[in-house]
CSV table of C-alpha atoms and ligand atoms in Angstrom, one decimal:
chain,number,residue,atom,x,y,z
A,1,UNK,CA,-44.2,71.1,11.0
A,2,UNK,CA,-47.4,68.8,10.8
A,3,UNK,CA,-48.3,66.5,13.4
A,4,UNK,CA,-48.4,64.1,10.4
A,5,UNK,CA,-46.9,62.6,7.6
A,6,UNK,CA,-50.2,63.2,5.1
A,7,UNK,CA,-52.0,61.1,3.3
A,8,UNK,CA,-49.7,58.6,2.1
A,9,UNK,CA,-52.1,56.8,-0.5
A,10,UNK,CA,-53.6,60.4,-2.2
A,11,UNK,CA,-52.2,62.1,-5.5
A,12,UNK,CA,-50.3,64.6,-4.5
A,13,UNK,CA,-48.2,62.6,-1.4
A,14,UNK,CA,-45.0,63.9,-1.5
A,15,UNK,CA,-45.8,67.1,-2.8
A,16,UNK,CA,-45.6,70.7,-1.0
A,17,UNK,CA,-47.8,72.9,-1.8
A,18,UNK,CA,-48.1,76.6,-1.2
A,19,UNK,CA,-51.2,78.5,-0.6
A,20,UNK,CA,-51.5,82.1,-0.4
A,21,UNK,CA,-54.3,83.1,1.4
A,22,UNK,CA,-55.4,79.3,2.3
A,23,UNK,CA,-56.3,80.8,5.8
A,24,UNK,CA,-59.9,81.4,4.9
A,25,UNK,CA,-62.5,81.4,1.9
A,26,UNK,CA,-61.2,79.9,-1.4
A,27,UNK,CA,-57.8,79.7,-0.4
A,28,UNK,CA,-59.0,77.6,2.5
A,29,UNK,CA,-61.1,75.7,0.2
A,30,UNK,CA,-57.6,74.8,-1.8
A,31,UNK,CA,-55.7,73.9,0.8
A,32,UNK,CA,-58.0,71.2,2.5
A,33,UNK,CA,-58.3,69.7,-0.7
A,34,UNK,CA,-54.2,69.6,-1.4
A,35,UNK,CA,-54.0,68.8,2.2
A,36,UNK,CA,-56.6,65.5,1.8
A,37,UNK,CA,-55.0,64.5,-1.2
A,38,UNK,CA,-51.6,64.1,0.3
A,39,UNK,CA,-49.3,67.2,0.1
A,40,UNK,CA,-47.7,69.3,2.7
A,41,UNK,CA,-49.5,72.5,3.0
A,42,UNK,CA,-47.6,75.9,3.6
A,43,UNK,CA,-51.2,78.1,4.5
A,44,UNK,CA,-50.3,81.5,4.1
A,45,UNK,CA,-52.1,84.7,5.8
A,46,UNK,CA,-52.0,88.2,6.1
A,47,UNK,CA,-52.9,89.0,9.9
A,48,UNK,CA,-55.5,86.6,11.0
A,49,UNK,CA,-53.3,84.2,12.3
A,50,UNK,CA,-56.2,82.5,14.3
A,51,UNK,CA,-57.8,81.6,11.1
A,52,UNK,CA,-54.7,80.0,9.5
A,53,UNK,CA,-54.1,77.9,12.6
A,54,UNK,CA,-58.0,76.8,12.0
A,55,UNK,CA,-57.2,75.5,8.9
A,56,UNK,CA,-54.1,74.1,9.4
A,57,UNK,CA,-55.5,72.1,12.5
A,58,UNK,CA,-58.6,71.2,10.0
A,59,UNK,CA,-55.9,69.6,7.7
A,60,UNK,CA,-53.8,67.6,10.4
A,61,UNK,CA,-57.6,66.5,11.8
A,62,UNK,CA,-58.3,65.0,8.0
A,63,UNK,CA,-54.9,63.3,8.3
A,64,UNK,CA,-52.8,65.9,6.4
A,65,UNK,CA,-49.4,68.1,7.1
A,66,UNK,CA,-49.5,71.7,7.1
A,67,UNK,CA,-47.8,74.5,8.9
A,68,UNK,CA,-48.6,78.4,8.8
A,69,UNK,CA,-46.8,81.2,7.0
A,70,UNK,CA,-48.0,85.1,7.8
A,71,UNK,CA,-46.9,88.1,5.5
A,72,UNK,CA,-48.8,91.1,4.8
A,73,UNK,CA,-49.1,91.4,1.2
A,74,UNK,CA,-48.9,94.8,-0.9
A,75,UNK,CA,-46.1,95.5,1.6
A,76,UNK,CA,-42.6,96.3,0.9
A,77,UNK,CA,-40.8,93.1,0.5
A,78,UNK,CA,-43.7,91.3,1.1
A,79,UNK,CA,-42.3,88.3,-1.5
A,80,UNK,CA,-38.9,87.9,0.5
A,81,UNK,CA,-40.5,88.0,3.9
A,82,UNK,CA,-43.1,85.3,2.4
A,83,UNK,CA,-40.2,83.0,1.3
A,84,UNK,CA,-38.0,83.3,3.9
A,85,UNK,CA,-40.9,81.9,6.3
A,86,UNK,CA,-41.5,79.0,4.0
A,87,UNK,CA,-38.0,78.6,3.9
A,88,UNK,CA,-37.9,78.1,7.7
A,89,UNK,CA,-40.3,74.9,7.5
A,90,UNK,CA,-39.4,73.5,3.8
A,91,UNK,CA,-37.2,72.7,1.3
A,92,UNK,CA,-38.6,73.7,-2.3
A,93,UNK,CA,-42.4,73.0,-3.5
A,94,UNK,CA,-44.2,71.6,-6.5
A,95,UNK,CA,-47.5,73.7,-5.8
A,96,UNK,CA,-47.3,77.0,-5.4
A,97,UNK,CA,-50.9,79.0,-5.8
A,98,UNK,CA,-51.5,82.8,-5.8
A,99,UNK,CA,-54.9,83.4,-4.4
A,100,UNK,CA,-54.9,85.9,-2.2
A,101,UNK,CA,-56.8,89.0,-3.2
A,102,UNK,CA,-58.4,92.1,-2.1
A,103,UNK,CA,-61.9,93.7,-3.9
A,104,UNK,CA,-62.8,96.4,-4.1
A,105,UNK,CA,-66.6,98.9,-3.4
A,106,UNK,CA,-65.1,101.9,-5.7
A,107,UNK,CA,-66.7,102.5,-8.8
A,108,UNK,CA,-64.8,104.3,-11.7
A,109,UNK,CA,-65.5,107.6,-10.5
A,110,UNK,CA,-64.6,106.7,-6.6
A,111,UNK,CA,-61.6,104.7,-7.0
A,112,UNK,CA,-58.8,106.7,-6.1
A,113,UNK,CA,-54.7,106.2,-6.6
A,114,UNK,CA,-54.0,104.7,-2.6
A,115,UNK,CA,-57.5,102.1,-3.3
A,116,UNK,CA,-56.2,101.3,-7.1
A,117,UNK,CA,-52.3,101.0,-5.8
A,118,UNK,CA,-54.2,98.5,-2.8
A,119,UNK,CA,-55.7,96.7,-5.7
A,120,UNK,CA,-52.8,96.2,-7.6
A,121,UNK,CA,-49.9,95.6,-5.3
A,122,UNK,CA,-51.9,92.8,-3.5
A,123,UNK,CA,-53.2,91.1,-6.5
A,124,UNK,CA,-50.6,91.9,-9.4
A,125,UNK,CA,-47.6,92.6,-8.1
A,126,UNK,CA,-47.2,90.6,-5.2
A,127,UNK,CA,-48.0,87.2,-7.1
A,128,UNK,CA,-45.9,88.6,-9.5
A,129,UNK,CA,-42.8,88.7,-7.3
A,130,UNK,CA,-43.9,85.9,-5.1
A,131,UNK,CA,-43.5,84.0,-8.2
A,132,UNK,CA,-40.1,85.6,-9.5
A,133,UNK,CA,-38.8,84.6,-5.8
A,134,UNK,CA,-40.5,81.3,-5.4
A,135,UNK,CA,-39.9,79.6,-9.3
A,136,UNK,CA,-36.0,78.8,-7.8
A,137,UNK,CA,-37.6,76.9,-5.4
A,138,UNK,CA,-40.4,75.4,-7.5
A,139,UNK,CA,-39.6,71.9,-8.3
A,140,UNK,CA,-39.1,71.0,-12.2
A,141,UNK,CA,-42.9,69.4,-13.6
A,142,UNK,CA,-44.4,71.9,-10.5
A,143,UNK,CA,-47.5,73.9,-10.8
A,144,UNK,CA,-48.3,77.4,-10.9
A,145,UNK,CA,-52.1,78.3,-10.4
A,146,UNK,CA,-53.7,81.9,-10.0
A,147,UNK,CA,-56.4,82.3,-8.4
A,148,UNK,CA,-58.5,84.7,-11.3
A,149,UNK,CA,-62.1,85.6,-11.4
A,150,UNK,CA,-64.8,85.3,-14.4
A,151,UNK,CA,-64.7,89.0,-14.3
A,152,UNK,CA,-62.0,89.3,-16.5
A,153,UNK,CA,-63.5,87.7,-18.9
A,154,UNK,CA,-67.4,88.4,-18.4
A,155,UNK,CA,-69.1,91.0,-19.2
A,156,UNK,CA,-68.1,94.9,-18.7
A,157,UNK,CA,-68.7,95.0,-15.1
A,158,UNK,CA,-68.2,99.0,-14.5
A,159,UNK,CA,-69.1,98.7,-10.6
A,160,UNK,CA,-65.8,97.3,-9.7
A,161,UNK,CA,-63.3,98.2,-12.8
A,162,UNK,CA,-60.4,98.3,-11.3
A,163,UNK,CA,-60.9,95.2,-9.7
A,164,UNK,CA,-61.7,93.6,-12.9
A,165,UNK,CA,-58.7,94.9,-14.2
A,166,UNK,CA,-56.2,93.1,-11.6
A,167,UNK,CA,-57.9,90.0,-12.7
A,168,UNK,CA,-56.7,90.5,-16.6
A,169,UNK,CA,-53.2,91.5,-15.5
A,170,UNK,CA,-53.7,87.9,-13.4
A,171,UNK,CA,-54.3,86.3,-16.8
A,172,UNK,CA,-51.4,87.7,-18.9
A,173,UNK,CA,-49.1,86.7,-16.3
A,174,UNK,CA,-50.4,83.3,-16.5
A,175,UNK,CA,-49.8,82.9,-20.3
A,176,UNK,CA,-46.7,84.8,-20.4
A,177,UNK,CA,-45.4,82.4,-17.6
A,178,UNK,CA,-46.1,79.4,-18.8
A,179,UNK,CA,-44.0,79.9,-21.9
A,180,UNK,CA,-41.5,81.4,-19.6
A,181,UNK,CA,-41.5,78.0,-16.8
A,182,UNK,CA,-42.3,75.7,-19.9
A,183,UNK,CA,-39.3,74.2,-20.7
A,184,UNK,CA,-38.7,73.0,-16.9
A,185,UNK,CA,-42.0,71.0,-17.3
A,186,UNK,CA,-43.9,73.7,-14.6
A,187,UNK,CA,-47.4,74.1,-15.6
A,188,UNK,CA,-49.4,77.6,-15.2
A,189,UNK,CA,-53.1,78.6,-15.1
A,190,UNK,CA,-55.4,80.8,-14.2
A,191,UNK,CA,-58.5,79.8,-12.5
A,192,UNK,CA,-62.1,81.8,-12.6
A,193,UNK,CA,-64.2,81.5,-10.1
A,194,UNK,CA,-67.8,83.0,-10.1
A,195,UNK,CA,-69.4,84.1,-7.0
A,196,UNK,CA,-68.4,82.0,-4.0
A,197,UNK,CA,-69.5,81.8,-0.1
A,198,UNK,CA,-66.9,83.5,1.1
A,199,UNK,CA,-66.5,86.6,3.8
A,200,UNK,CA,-65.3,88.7,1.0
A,201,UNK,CA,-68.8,88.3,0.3
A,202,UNK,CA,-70.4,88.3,3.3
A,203,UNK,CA,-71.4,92.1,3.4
A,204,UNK,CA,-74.5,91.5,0.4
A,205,UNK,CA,-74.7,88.1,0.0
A,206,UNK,CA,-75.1,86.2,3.6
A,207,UNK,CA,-77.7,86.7,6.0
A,208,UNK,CA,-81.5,87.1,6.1
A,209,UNK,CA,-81.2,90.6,4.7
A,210,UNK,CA,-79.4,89.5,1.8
A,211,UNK,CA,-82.0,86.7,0.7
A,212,UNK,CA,-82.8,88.5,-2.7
A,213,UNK,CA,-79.0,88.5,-3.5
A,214,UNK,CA,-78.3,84.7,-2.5
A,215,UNK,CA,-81.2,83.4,-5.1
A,216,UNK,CA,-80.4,86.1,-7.6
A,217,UNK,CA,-76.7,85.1,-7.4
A,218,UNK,CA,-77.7,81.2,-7.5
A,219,UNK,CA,-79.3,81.6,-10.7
A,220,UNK,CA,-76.1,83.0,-12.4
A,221,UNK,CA,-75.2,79.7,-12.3
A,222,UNK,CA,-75.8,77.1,-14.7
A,223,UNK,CA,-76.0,74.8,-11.5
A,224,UNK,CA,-78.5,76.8,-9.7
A,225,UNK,CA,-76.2,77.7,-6.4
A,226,UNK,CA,-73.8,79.9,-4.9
A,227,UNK,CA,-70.4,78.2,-5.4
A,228,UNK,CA,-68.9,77.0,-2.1
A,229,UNK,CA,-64.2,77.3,-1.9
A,230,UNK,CA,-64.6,73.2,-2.3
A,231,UNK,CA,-65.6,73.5,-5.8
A,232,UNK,CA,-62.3,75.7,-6.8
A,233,UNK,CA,-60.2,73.4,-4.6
A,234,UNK,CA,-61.2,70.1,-6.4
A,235,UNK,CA,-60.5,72.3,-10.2
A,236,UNK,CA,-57.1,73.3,-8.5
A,237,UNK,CA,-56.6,69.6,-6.8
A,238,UNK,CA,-56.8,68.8,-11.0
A,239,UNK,CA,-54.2,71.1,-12.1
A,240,UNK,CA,-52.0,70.2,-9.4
A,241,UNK,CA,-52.0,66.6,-10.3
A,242,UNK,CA,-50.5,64.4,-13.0
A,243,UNK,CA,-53.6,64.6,-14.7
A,244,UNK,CA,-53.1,68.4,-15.4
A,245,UNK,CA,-49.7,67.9,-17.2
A,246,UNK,CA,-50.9,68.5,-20.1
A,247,UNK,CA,-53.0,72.0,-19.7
A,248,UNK,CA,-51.1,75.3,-19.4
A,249,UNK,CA,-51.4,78.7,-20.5
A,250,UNK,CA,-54.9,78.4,-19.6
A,251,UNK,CA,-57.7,80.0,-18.3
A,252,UNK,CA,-60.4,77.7,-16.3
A,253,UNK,CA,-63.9,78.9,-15.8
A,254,UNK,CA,-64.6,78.0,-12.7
A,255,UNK,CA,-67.9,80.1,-12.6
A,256,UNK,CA,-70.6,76.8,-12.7
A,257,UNK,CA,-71.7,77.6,-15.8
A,258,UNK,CA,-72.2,81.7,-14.7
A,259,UNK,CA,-70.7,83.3,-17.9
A,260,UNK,CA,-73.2,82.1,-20.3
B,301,NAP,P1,-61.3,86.1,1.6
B,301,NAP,O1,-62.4,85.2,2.1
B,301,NAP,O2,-61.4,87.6,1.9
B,301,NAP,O3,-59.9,85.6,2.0
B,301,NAP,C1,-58.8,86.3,1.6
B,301,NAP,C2,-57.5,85.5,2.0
B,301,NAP,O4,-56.4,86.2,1.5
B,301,NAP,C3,-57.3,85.4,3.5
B,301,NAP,O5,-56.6,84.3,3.8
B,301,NAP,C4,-56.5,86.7,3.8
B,301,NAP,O6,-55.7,86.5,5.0
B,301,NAP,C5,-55.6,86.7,2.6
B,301,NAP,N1,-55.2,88.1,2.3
B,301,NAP,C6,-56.1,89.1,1.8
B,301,NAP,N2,-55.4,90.2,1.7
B,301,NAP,C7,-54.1,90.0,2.1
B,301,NAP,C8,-52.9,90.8,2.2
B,301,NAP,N3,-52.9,92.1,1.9
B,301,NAP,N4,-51.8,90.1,2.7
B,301,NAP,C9,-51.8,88.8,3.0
B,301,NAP,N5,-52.9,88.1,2.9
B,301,NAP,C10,-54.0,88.6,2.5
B,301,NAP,O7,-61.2,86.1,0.0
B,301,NAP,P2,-61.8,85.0,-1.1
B,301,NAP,O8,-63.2,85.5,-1.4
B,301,NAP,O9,-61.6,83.7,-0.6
B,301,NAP,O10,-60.9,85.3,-2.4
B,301,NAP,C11,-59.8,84.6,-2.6
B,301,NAP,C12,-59.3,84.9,-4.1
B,301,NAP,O11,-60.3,84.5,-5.0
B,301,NAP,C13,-59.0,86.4,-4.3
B,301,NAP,O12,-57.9,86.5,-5.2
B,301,NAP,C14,-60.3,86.8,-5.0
B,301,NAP,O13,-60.1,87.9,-5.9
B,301,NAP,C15,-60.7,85.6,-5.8
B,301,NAP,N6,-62.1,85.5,-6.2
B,301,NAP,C16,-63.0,85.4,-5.2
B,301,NAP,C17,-64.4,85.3,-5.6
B,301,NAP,C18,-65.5,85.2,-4.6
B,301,NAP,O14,-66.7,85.2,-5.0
B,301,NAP,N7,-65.2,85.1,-3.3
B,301,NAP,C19,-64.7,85.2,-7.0
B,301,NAP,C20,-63.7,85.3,-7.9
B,301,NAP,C21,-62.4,85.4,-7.5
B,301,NAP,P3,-56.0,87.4,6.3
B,301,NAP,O15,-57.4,87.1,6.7
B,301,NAP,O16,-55.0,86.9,7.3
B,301,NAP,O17,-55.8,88.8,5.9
């Protein structure tokens, strides 16, 4: 359990939230910001544990409360393991956000069943049944969010198809759900980001080497940048607040203006 109590004067205090992936990148991103604003943040990782313990010492530095979770996702009873480690640190949430995510290098041609079975167990199914498992414990008015991407609704990007394709599975969850979790007053959305700083991207888009792609992926953006994990955290930080009650069923572009 965190050193602290959390920020007792932010908008989420008294919340818990849950954060798969929040070790590094976006999910990181999402879980300082739920952490500065005041919840209790479960951060969730696969096999870096070093990284989650980064983050959740980042958090209790800020003032926050977190603890670390690891499961291996797109593993056999990944969900139960997941919740059964939650379960040793808290009673019930209000947050609970899928974001972990694999990509994927394998075009159309390359991608074969083990690489599109990857895809889809650790980005479909597990928040899937990390959901089923976890909406017992989810607090009536909580919050769902998914962690999407603009490729499912861009355009046709054939490079990374099956990718694209876990993504719009993401989404149909997300609208089927919030009819489903509706009536308890639980919110759900999906939430697109665009291309963000993260080590996912590292391979092209850090580093001298990868200038070109830096200021090529900059202008995508309305904004004129590469989107940095605080800019999803503070659209998530939204939902997850009062102030969201009233969107769900939604999909959030996230992208900084990329999509037009
Ligand atoms: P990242 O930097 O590679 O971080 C991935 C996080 O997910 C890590 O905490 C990692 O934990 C965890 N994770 C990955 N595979 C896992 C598995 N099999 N089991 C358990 N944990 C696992 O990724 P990211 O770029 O932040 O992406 C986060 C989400 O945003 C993904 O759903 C991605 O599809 C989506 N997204 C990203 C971008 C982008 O430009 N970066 C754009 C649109 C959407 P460990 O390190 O411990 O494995």
């Amino acid at each position: 359990m965190g050193a602290s109590a959390g920020n007792q004067q932010g908008k989420l205090a008294g919340k818990t939230a849950l954060v798969t992936g929040g070790s590094r990148g976006i999910g990181r991103g999402i879980a300082e910001r739920l952490g500065r604003d005041g919840a209790r943040v479960a951060v969730h990782y696969g096999s870096n544990e070093a990284a989650a313990k980064e983050t959740v010492a980042a958090i209790e530095t800020a003032g926050g409360s977190a603890f670390a979770i690891g499961t291996e996702l797109g593993t056999e009873g990944d969900a139960q393991a997941l919740w059964s480690a939650f379960d040793a640190h808290a009673d019930g949430l209000d947050i609970l956000v899928n974001n972990a995510g694999v990509g994927t290098s394998s075009s159309f041609t390359d991608t074969d069943e083990a690489e599109f079975d990857r895809l889809f167990s650790v980005n479909v199914k597990a928040p899937y049944f990390i959901t089923q498992l976890g909406a017992a414990r989810l607090r009536d008015g909580g919050r769902i969010i998914n962690i999407s991407s603009g490729l499912s609704r861009a355009a046709a990007m054939p490079e990374i198809m099956a990718y694209a394709m876990t993504k719009g599975a993401l989404d149909v969850f997300t609208r089927n759900l919030s009819k489903e979790l509706g009536p308890r007053g639980i919110t759900v959305n999906s939430v697109a980001p665009g291309i963000i700083d993260t080590d996912n991207n590292a391979a092209w888009l850090r580093g001298e080497a990868n200038k070109a792609a830096w200021e090529s992926s900059a202008k995508l953006s309305a904004l004129g940048r590469v989107g940095d994990p605080s800019d999803i955290g503070a659209v998530v930080s939204f939902l997850a607040s009062d102030d969201g009650r009233w969107v769900t069923g939604d999909w959030i572009d996230a992208t900084g203006g990329s999509l037009m």
